[in-house]
PDB file of C-alpha atoms in Angstrom:
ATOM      1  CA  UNK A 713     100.470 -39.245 -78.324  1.00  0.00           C
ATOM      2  CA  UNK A 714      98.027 -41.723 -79.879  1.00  0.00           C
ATOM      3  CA  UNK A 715      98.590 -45.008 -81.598  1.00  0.00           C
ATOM      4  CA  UNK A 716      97.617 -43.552 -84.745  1.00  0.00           C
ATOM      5  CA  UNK A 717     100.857 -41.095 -84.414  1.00  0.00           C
ATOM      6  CA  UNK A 718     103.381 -43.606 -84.437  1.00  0.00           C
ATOM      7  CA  UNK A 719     104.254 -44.823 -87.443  1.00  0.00           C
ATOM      8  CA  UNK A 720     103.821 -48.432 -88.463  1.00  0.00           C
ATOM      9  CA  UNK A 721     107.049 -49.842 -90.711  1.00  0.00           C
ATOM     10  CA  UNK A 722     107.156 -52.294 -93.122  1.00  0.00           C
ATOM     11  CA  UNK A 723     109.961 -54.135 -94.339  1.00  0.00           C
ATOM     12  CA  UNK A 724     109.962 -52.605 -97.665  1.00  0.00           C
ATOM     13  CA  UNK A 725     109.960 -48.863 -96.606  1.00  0.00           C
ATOM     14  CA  UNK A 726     113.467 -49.719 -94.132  1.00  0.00           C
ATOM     15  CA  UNK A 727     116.791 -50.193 -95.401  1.00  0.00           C
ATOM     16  CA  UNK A 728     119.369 -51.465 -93.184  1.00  0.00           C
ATOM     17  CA  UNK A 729     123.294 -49.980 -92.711  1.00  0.00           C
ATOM     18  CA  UNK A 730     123.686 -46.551 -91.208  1.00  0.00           C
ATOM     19  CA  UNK A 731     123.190 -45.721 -87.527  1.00  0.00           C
ATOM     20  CA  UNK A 732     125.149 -48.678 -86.293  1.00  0.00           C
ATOM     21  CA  UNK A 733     123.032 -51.885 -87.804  1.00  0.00           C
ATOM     22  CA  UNK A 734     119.679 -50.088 -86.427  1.00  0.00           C
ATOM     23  CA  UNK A 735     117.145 -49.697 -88.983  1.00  0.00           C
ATOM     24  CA  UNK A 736     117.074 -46.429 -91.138  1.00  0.00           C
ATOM     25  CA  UNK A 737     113.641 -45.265 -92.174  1.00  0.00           C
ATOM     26  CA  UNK A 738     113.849 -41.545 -93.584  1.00  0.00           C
ATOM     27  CA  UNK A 739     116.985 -40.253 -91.358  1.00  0.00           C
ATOM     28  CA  UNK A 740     115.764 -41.896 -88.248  1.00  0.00           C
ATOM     29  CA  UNK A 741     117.587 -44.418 -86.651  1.00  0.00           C
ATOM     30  CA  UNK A 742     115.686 -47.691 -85.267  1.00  0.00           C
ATOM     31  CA  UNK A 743     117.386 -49.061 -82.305  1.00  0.00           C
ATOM     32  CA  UNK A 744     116.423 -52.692 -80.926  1.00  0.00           C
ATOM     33  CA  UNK A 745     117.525 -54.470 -77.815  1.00  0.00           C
ATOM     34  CA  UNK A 746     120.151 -57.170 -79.264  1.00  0.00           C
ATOM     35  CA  UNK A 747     117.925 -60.250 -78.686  1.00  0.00           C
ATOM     36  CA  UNK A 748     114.352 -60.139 -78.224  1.00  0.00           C
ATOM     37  CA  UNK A 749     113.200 -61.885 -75.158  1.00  0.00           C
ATOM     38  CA  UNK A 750     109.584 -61.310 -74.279  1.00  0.00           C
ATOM     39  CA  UNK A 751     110.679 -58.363 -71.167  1.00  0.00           C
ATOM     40  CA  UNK A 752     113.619 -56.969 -73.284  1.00  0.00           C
ATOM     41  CA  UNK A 753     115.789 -56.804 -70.133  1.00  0.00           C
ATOM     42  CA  UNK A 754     118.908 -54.558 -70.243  1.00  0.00           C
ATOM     43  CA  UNK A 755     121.762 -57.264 -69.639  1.00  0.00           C
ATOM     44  CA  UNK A 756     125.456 -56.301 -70.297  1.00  0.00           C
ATOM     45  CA  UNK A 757     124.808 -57.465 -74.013  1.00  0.00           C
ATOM     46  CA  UNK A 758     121.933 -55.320 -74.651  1.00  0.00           C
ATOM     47  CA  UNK A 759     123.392 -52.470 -73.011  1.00  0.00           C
ATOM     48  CA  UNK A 760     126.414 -52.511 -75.268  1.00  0.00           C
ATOM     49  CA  UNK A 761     124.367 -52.777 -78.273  1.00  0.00           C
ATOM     50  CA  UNK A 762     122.325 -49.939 -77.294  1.00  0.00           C
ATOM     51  CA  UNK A 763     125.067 -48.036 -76.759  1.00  0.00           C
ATOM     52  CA  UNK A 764     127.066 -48.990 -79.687  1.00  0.00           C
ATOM     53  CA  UNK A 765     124.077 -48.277 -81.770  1.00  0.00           C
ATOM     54  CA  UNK A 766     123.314 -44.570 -80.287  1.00  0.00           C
ATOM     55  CA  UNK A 767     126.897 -43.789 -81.003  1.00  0.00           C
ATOM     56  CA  UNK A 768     127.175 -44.859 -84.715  1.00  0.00           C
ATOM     57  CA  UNK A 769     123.182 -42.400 -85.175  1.00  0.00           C
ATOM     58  CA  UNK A 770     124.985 -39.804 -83.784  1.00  0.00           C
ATOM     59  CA  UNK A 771     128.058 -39.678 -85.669  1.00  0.00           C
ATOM     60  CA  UNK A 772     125.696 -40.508 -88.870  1.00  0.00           C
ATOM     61  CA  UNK A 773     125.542 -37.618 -90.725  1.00  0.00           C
ATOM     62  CA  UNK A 774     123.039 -38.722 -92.656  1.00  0.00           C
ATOM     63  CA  UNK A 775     120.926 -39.786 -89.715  1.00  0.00           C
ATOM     64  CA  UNK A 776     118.730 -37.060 -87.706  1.00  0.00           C
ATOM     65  CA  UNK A 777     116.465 -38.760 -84.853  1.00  0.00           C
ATOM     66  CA  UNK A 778     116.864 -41.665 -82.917  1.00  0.00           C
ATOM     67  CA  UNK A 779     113.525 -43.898 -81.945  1.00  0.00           C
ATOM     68  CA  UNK A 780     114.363 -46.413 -78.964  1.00  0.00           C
ATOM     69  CA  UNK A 781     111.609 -49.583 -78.949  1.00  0.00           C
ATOM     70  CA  UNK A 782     111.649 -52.639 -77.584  1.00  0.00           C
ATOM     71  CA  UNK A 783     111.034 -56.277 -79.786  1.00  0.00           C
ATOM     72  CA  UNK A 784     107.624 -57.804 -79.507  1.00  0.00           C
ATOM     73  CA  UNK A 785     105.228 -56.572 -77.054  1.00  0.00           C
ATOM     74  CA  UNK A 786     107.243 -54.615 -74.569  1.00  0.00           C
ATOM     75  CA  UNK A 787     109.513 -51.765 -74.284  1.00  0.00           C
ATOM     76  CA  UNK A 788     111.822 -53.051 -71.444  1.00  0.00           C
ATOM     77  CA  UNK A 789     111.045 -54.203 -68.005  1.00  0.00           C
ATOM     78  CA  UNK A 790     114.474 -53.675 -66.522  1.00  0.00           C
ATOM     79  CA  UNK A 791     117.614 -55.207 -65.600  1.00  0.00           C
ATOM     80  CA  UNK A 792     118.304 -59.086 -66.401  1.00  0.00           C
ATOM     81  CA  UNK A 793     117.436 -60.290 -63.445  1.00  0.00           C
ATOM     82  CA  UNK A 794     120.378 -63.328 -64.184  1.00  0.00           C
ATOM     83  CA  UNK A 795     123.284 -60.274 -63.696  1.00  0.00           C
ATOM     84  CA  UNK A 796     121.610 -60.005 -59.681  1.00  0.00           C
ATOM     85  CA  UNK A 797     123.535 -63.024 -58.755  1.00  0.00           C
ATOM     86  CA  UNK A 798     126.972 -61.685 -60.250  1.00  0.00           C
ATOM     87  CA  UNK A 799     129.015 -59.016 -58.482  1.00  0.00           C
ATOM     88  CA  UNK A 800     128.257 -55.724 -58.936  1.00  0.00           C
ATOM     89  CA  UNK A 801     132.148 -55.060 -59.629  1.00  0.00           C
ATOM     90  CA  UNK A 802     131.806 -57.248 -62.916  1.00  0.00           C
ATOM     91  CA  UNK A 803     128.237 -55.722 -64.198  1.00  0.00           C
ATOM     92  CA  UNK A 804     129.824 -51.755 -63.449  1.00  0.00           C
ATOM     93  CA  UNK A 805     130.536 -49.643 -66.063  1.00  0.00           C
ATOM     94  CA  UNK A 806     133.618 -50.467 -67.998  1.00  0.00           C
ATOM     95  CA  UNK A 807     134.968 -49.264 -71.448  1.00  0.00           C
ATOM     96  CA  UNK A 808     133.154 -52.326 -72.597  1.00  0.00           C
ATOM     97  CA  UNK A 809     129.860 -52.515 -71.205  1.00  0.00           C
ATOM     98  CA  UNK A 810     127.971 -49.202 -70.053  1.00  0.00           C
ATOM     99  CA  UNK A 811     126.361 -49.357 -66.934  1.00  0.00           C
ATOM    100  CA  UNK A 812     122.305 -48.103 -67.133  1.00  0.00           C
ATOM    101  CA  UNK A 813     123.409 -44.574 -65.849  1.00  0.00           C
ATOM    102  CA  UNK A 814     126.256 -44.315 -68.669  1.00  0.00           C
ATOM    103  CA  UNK A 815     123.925 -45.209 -71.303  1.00  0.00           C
ATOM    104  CA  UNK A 816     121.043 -42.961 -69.910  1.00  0.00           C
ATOM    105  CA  UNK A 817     123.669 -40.295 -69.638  1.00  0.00           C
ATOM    106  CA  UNK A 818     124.575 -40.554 -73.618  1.00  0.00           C
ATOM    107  CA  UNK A 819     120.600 -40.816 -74.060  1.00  0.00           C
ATOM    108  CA  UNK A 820     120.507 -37.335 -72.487  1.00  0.00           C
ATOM    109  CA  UNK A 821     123.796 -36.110 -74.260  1.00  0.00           C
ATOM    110  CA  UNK A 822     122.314 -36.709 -77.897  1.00  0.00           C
ATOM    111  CA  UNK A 823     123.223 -33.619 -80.173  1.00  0.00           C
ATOM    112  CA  UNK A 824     119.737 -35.718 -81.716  1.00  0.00           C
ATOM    113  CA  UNK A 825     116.353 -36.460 -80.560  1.00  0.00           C
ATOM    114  CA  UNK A 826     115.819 -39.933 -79.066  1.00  0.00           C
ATOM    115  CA  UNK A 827     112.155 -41.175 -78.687  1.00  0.00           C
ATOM    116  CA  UNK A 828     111.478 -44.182 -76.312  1.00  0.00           C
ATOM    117  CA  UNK A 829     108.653 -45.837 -78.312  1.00  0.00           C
ATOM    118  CA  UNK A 830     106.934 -47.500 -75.611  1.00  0.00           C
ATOM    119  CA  UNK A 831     104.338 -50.209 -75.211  1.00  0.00           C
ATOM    120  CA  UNK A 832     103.703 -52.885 -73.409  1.00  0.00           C
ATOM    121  CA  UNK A 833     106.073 -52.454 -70.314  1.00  0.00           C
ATOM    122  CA  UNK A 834     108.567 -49.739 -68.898  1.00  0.00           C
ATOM    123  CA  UNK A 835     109.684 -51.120 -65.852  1.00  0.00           C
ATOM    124  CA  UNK A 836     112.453 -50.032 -64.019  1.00  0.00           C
ATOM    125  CA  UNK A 837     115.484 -49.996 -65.958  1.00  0.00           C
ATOM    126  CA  UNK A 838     113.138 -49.928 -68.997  1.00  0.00           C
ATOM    127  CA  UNK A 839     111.692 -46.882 -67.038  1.00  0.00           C
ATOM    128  CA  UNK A 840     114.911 -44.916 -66.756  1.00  0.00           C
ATOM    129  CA  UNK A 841     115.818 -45.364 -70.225  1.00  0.00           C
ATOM    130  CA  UNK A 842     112.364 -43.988 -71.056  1.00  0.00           C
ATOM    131  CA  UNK A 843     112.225 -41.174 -68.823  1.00  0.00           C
ATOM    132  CA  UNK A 844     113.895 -37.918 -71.047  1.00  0.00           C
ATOM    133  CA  UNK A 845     112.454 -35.059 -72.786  1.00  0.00           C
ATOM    134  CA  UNK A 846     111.141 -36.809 -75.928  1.00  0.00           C
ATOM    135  CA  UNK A 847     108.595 -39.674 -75.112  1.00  0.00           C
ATOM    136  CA  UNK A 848     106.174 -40.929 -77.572  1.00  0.00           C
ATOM    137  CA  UNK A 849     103.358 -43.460 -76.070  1.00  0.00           C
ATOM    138  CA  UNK A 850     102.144 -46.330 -78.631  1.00  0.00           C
ATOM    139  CA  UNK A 851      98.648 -47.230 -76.144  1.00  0.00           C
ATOM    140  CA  UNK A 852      97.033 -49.911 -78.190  1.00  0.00           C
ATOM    141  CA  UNK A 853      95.015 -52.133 -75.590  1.00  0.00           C
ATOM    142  CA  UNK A 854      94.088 -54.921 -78.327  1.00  0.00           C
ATOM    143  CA  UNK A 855      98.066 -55.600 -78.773  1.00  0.00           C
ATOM    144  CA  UNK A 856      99.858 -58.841 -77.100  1.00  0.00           C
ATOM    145  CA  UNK A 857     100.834 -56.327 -74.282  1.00  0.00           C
ATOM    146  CA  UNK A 858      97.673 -53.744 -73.963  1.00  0.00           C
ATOM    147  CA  UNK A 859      98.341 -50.148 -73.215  1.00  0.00           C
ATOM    148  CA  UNK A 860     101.797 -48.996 -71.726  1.00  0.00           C
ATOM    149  CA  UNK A 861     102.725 -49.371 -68.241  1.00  0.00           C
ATOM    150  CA  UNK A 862     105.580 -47.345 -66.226  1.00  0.00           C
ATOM    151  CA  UNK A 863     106.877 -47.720 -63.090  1.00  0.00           C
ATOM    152  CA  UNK A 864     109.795 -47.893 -60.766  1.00  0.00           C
ATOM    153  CA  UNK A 865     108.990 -51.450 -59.040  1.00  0.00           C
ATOM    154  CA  UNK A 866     111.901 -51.505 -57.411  1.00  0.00           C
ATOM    155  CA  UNK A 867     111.259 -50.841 -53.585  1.00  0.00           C
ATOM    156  CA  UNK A 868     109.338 -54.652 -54.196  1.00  0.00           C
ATOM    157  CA  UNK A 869     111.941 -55.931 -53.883  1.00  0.00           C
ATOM    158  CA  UNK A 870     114.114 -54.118 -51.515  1.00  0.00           C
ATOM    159  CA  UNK A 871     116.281 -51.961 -53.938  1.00  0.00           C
ATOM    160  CA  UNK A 872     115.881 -48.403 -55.435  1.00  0.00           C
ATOM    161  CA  UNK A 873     115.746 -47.339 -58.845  1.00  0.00           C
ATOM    162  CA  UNK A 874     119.809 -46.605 -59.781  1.00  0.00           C
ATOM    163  CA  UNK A 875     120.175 -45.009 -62.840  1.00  0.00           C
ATOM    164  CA  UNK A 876     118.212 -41.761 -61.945  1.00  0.00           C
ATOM    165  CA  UNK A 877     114.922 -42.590 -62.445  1.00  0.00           C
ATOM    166  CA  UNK A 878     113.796 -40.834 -58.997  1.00  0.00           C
ATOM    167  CA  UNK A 879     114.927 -37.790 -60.761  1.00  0.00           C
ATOM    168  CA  UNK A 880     113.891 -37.927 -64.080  1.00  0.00           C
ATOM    169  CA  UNK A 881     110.246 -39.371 -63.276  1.00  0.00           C
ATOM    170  CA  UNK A 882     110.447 -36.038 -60.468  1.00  0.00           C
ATOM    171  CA  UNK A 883     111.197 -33.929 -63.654  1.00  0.00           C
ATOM    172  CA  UNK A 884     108.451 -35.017 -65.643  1.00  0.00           C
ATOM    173  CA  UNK A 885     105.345 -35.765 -63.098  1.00  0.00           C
ATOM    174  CA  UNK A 886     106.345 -33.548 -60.000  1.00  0.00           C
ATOM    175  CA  UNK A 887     108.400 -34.551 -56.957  1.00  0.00           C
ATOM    176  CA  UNK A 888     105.384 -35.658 -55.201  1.00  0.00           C
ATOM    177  CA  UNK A 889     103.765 -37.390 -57.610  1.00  0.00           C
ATOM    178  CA  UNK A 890     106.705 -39.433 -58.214  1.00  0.00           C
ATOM    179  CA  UNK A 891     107.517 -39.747 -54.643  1.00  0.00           C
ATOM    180  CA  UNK A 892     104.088 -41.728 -54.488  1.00  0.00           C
ATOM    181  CA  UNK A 893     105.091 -44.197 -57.677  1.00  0.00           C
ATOM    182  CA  UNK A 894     108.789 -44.807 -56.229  1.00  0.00           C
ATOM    183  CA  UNK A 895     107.877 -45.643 -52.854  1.00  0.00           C
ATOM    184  CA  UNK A 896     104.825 -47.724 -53.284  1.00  0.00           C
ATOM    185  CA  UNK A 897     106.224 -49.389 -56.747  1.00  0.00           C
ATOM    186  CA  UNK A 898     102.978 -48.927 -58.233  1.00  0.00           C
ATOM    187  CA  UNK A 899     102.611 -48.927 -61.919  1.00  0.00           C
ATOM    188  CA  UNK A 900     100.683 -46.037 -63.972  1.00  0.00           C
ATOM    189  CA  UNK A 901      99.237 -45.684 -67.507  1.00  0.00           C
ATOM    190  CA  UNK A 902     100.690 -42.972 -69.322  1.00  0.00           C
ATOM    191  CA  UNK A 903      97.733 -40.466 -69.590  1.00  0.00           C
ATOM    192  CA  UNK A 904      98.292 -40.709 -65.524  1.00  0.00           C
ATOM    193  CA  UNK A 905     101.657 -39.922 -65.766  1.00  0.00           C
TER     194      UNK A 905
END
């Protein structure tokens, strides 16, 4: 989808309330990370704001569609790296804080449509989010971030994607396409993809 085909919002054509403190523009539901931070990375905080946020659209009656984009110039590039150095029994998925695979799990739940708005980056965790039926491409080269980037970097650095990326990158480019991208950690434009 071109530029041109995702809609640009101003201030005075959003109202907040609704859909869990995201933005409502016309029945759809604007969900942000919780703090901008120029990757977005999907920390325990962000995750449970994501999550909160999803579940107040979909109860919403009066909200329809979901649209998932990051703050600033980048969609997300993955985990907080800062949560690598705590156990992995204290970043799991509690009642609390969703793990990645919980929250990509409610993504593909939604009674509603969710849209991942991309640009700039969709790295990793940032890629798994992104990587369901309903994925709208914002390409706009002379932004802060250029065109869109995806990719599943993690074999760089010795881990693989865990929130079922391998899989849902396999369901939308082909297994051996995305075999290719998840073994050599390569990133691709969309119009690749």
């Amino acid at each position: 989808m071109s530029s041109s085909a995702v809609p640009s919002f101003s201030s005075s054509s959003m109202s907040s309330g609704g859909g869990g403190g995201g933005t409502v523009v016309r029945h759809v539901t604007i969900i942000h990370p919780t703090k901008p931070n120029p990757v977005n990375s999907l920390g325990s905080a962000t995750r449970t704001h994501i999550r909160d946020q999803l579940l107040s659209a979909i109860s919403d009656p009066s909200v329809s569609s979901m649209v998932l984009i990051g703050n600033g110039s980048n969609f997300s590039a993955g985990a907080d790296i800062a949560e690598f150095s705590i156990p992995a029994s204290a970043v799991e998925s509690t009642d609390d804080v969703p793990s990645l695979v919980v929250l990509c799990e409610l993504i593909e739940s939604s009674p509603k449509p969710i849209v991942a708005a991309l640009r700039g980056v969709a790295l990793g965790g940032g890629c798994e989010l992104a990587c369901h039926y309903r994925i709208v491409d914002s390409p706009n080269p002379s932004a802060a971030g250029g065109a869109s980037t995806i990719g599943l970097p993690e074999c760089k650095i010795g881990l693989i994607p865990g929130a079922g990326g391998t899989q849902r990158l396999s369901r939308l480019c082909g297994a051996p396409f995305a075999l290719g991208v998840i073994a050599s950690g390569r990133t691709i434009r969309p119009a690749e993809a």
